[in-house]
Short mmCIF file of C-alpha atoms in Angstrom, two decimals:
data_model
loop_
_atom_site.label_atom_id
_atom_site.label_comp_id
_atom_site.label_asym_id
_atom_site.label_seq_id
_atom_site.Cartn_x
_atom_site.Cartn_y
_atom_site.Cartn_z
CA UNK W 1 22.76 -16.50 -10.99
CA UNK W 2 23.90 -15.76 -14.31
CA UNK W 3 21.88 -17.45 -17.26
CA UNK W 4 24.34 -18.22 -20.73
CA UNK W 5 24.06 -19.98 -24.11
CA UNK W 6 26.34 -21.21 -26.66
CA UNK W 7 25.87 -21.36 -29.74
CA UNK W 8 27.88 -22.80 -32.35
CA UNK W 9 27.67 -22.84 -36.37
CA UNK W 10 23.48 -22.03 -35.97
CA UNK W 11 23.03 -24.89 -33.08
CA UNK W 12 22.72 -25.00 -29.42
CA UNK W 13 25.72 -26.23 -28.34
CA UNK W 14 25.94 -25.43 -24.64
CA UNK W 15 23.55 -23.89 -22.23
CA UNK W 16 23.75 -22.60 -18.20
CA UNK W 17 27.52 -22.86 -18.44
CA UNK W 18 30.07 -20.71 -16.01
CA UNK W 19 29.98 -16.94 -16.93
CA UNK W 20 33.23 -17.08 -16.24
CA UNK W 21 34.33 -19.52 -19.24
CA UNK W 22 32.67 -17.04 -21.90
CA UNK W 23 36.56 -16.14 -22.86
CA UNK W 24 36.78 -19.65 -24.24
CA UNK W 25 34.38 -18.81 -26.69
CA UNK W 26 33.85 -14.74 -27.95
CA UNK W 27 37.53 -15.44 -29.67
CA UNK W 28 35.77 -18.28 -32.06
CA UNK W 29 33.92 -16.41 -34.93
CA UNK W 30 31.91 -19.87 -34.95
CA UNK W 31 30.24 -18.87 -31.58
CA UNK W 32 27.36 -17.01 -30.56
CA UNK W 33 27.00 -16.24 -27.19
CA UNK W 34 23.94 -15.17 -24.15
CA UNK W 35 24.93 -14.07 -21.24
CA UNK W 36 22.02 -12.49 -18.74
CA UNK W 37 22.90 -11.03 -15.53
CA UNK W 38 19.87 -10.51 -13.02
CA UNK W 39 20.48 -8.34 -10.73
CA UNK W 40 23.83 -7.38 -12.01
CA UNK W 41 26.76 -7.23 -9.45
CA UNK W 42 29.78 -5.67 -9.38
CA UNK W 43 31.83 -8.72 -9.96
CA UNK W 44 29.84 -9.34 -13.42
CA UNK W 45 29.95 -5.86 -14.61
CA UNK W 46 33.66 -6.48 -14.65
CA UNK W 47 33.53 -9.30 -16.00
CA UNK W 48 31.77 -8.39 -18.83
CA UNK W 49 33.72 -5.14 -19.05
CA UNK W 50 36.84 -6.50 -19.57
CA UNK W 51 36.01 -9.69 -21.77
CA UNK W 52 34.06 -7.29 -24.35
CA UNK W 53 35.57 -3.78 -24.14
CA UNK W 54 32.04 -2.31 -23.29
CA UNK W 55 31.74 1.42 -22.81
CA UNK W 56 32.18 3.07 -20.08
CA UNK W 57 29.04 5.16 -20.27
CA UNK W 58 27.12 2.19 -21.76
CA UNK W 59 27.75 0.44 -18.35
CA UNK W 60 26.97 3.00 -15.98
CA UNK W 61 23.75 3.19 -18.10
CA UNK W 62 22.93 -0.41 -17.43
CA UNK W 63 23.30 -0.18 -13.92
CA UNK W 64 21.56 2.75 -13.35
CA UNK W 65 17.12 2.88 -13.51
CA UNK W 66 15.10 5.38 -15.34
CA UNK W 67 16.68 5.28 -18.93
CA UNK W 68 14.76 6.23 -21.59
CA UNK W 69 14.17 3.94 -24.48
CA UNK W 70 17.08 4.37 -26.75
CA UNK W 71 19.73 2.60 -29.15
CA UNK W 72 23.51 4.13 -28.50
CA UNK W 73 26.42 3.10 -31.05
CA UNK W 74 29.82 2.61 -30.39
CA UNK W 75 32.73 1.29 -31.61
CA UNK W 76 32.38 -2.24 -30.86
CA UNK W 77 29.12 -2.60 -29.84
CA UNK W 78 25.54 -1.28 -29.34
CA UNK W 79 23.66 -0.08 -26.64
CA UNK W 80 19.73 -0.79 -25.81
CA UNK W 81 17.83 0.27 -23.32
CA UNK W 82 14.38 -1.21 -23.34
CA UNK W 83 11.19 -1.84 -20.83
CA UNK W 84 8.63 -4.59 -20.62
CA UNK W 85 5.45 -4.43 -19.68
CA UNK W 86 3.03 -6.25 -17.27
CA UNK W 87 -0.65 -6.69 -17.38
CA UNK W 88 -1.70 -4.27 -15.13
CA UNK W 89 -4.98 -6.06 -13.67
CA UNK W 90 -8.70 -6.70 -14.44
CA UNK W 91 -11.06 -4.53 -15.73
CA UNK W 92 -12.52 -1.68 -13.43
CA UNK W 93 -11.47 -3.81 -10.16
CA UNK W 94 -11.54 -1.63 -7.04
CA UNK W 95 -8.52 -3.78 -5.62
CA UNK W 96 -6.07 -3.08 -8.60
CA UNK W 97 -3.76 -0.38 -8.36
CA UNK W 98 -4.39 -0.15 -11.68
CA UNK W 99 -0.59 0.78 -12.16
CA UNK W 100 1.71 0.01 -14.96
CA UNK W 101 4.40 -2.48 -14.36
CA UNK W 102 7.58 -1.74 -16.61
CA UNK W 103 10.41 -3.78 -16.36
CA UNK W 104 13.50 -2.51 -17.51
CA UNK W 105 16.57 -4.31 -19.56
CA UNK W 106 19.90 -3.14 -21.23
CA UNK W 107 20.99 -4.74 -23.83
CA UNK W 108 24.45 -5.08 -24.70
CA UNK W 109 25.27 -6.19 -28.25
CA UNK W 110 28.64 -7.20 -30.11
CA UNK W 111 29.65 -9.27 -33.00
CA UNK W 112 28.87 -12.47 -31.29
CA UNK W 113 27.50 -11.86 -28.40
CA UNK W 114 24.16 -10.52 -26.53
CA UNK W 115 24.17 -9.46 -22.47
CA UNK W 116 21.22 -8.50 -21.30
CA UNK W 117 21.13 -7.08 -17.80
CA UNK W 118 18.11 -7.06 -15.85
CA UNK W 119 17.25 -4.90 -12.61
CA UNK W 120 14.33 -6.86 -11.47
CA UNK W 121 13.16 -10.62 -12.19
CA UNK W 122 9.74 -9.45 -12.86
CA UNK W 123 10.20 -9.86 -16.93
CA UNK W 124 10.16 -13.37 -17.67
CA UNK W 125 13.45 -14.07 -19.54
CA UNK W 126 12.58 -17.66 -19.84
CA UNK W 127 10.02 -16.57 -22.57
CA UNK W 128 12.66 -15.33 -24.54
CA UNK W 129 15.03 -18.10 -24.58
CA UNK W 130 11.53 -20.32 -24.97
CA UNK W 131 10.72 -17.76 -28.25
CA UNK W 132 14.78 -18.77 -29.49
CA UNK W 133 13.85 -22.71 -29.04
CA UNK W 134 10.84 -22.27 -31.65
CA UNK W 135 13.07 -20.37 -34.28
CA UNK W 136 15.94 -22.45 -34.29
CA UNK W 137 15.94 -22.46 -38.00
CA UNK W 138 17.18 -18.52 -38.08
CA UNK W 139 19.88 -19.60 -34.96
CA UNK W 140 22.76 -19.43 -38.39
CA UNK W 141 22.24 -15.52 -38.33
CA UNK W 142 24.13 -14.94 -35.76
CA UNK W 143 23.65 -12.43 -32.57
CA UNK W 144 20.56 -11.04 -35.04
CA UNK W 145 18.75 -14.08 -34.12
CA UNK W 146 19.07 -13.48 -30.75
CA UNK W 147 18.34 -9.76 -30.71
CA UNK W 148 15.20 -10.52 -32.80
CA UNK W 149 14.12 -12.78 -30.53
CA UNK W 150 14.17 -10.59 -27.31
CA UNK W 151 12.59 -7.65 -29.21
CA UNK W 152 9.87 -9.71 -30.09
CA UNK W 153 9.06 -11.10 -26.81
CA UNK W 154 9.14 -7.39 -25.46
CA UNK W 155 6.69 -6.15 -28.19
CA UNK W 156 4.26 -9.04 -26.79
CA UNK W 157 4.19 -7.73 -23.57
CA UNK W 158 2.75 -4.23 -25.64
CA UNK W 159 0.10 -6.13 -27.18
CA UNK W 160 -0.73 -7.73 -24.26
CA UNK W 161 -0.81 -5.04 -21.95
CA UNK W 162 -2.72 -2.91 -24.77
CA UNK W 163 -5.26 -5.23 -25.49
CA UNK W 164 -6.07 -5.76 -21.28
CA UNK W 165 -6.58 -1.89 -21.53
CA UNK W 166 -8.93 -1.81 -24.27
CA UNK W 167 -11.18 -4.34 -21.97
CA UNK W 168 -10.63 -1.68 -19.47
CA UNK W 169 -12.51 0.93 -21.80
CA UNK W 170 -14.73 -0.63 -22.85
CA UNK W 171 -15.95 -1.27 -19.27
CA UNK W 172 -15.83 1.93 -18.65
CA UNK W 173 -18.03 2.47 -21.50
CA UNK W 174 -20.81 0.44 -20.12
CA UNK W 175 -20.69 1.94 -16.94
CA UNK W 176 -20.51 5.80 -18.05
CA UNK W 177 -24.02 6.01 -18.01
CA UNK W 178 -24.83 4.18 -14.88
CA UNK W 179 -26.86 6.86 -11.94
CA UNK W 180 -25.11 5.28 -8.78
CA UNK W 181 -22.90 7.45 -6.74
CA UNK W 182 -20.86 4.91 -6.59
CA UNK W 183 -20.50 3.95 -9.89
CA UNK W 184 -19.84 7.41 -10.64
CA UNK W 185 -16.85 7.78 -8.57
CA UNK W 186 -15.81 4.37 -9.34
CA UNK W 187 -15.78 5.42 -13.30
CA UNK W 188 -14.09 8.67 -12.76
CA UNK W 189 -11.39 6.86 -10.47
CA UNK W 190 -10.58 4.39 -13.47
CA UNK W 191 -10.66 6.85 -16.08
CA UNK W 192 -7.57 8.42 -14.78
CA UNK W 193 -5.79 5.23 -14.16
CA UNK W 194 -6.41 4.17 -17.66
CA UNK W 195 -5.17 7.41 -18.86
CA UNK W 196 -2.00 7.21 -16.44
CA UNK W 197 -1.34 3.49 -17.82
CA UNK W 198 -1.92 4.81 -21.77
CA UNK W 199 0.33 8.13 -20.95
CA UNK W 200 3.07 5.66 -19.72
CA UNK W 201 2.88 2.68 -21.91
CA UNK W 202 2.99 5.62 -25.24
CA UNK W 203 6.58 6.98 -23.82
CA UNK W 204 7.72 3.45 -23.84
CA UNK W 205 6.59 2.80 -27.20
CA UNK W 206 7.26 5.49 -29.02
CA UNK W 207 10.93 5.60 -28.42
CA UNK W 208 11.17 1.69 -29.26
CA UNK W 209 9.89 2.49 -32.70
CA UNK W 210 12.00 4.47 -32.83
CA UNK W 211 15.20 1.91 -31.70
CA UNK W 212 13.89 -0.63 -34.22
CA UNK W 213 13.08 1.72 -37.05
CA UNK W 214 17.18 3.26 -36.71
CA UNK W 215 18.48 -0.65 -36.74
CA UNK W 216 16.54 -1.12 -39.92
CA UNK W 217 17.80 2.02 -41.31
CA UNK W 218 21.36 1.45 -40.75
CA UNK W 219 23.68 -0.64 -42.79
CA UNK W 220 24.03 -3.19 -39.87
CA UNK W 221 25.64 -6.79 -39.93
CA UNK W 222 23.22 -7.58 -37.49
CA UNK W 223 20.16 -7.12 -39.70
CA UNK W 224 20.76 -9.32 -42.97
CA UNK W 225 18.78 -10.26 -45.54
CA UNK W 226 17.26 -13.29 -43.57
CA UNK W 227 16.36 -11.47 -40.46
CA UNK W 228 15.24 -8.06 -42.76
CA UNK W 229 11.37 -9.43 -42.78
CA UNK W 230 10.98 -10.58 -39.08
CA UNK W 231 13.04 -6.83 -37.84
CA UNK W 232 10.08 -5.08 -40.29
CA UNK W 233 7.10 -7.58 -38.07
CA UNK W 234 8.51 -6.42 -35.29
CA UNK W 235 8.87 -2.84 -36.24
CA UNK W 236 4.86 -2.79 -38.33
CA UNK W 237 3.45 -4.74 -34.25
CA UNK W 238 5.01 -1.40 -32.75
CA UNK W 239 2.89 0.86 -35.13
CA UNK W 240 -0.09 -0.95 -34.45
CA UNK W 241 0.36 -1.03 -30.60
CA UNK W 242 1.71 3.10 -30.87
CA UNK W 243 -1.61 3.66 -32.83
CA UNK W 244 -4.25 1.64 -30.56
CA UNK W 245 -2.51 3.48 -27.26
CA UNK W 246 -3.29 6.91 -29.24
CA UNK W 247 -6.79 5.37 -29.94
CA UNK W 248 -7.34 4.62 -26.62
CA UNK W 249 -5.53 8.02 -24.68
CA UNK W 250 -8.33 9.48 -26.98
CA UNK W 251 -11.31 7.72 -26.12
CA UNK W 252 -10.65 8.11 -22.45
CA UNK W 253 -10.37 11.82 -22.73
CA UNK W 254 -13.64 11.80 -24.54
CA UNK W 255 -14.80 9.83 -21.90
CA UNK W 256 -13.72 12.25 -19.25
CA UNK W 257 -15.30 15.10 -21.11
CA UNK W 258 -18.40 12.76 -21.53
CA UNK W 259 -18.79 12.21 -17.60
CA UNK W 260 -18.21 15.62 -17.12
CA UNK W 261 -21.11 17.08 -19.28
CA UNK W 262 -23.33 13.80 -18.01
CA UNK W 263 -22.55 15.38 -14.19
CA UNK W 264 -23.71 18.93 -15.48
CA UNK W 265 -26.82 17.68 -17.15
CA UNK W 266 -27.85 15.76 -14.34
CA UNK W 267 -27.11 18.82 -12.04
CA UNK W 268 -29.35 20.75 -14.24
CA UNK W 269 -31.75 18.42 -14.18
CA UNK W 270 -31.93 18.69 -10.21
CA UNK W 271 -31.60 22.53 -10.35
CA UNK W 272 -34.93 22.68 -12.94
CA UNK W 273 -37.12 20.41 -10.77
CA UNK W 274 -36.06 22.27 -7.30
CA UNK W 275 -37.09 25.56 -9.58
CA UNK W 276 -40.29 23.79 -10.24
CA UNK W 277 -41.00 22.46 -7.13
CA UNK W 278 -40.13 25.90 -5.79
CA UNK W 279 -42.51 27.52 -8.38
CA UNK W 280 -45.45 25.52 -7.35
CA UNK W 281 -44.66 25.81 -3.42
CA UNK W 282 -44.83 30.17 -4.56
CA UNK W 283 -48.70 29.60 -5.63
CA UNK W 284 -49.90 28.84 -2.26
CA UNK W 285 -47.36 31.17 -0.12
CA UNK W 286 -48.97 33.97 -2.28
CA UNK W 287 -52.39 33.27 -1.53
CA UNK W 288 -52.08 33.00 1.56
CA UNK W 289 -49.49 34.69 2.12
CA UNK W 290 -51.74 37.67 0.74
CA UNK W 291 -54.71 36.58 2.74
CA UNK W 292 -53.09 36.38 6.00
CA UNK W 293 -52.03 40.33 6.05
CA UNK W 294 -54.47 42.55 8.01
CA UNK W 295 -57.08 43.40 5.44
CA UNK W 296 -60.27 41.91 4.11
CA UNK W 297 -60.71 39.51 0.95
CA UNK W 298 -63.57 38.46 -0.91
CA UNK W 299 -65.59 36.44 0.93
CA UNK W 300 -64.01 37.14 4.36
CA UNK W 301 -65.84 35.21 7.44
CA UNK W 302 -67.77 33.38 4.99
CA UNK W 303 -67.59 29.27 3.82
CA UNK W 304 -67.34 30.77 -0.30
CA UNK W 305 -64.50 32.59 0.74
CA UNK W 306 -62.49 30.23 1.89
CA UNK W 307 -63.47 28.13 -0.89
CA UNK W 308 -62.76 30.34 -3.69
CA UNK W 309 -58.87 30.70 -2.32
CA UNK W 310 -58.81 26.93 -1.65
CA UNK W 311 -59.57 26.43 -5.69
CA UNK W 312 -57.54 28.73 -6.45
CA UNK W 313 -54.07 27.33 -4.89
CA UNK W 314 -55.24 23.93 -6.44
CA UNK W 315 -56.03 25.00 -9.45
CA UNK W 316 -52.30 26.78 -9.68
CA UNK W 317 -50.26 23.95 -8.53
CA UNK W 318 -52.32 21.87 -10.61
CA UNK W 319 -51.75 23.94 -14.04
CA UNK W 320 -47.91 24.73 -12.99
CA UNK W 321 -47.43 20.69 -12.54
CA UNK W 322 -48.93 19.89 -15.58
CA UNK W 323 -46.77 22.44 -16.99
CA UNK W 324 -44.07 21.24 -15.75
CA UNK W 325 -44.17 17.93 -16.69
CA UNK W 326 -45.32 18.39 -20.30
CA UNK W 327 -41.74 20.23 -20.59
CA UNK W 328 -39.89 17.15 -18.90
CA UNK W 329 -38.63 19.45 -15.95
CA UNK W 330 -40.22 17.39 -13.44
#
């Protein structure tokens, strides 16, 4: 069901009202309007079509997923295509898919209007309209105020989402030194989901700084002096967020590279004790090994004899263990 607001001269005037009766109102330069279709039909499309002259391209856009980040300008009206993001579950749990959850809006808006079409219900619009309630006071700006306040409610999903992620690593972090097999596989497993959830979350938020940055650049109606300072917040949280993500992609890659030189020392330490162990097995083969062959040895058929090789062996695995373990290979 479509949601809508009215507002009128910087109040709420009307709210949930027929989509159909929005023609009463875009012709009054008083009015502000919302109108949110989720999922859009075809019926509504028209609808909004013919009561705002929207693009052709713009629409087919809208209706179709996989659009990059990205603010398109046109003769009446502006373009945005935008994702939110979901928490994507707890730290280093074997029963999260670990897996990004992007929700994806286009944003139509005009002179007094803002449409926002939604393909799934999983972003929580009633946030946004909540976020409008508490800044009431800027409602007088116009469709500015209302674009503000969706953009703002979408950059909290980043910081959200980003800060989840840093608990992530730093789990991670405690367990990148942990022996267990499993533990091992379990880290290397999360690294790369971490690194798949930073690789995605950075092409969503690097285009959007790049939407906001071209609306404050531009000469625009819809950012005035008022609204100037809360476009720039929005714009500076999108820095922050782009930056920690880039933090983060790089810790995890160290992190890789970190488990991946742990795994080779700890491989060398299992190939130097074998050697060792190997080493020390060699002292007695030798001797008797020697011994055993068809010829005589000192002390041959005699008790001396066959003490003098016993202290021998000894005496070699004992030196090549002590040896050994003075140089930490056993």
């Amino acid at each position: 069901m479509p949601r809508t607001r009215l507002y009128r001269d910087g109040k709420l005037a009307k709210e949930d009202f027929p989509a159909a009766d929005i023609s009463d109102y875009v012709t009054d330069p008083a009015a502000v309007v919302w109108l949110d279709l989720c999922p859009p039909e075809g019926d509504d499309l028209q609808l909004i079509e013919e009561e705002f002259g929207l693009h052709v391209l713009a629409l087919e856009d809208a209706v179709h997923p996989g659009q990059r980040p990205k603010l398109d300008h046109y003769g009446s009206h502006l373009f945005l295509s935008c994702y939110a993001v979901a928490d994507p579950g707890t730290p280093v749990d074997p029963g999260a898919p670990g897996t990004l959850a992007a929700h994806e809006l286009a944003v139509f808006v005009t002179r007094n209007a803002l449409i926002t079409v939604r393909k799934s219900t999983g972003f929580d619009i009633e946030r946004v309209t909540a976020r409008w309630d508490e800044l009431a006071n800027l409602a007088e700006c116009g469709v500015g105020f209302l674009l503000y306040g969706l953009l703002d409610c979408i950059v909290d999903s980043y910081f959200t989402v980003t800060e989840r992620l840093d608990e992530r690593v730093d789990a991670l972090e405690d367990k990148l030194f942990d022996e267990s097999r499993d533990q091992i596989r379990a880290v290397q497993r999360e690294s790369f989901l971490v690194r798949k959830d930073l690789m995605r979350l950075r092409r969503i938020v690097l285009p959007m700084r790049e939407v906001v940055n071209e609306l404050l650049r531009h000469d625009s109606p819809l950012v005035g002096p008022t609204l100037m300072p809360y476009f720039q917040d929005v714009y500076d949280h999108l820095l922050r967020v782009s930056e920690q993500v880039d933090s983060l992609r790089d810790m995890v890659a160290t992190m890789l590279e970190a488990n991946l030189t742990i795994q080779g020392n700890r491989l060398n330490t299992i190939m130097k004790k074998v050697t060792s162990w190997a080493a020390i097995i060699a002292v007695p083969t030798a001797v008797t090994g020697f011994y055993g062959q068809n010829v005589p040895y000192p002390g041959f058929g005699r008790l001396s004899g066959l003490l003098t090789s016993s202290a021998i062996i000894l005496i070699g695995v004992v030196v090549l263990y002590w040896v050994f373990r003075r140089k930490d290979w056993l």
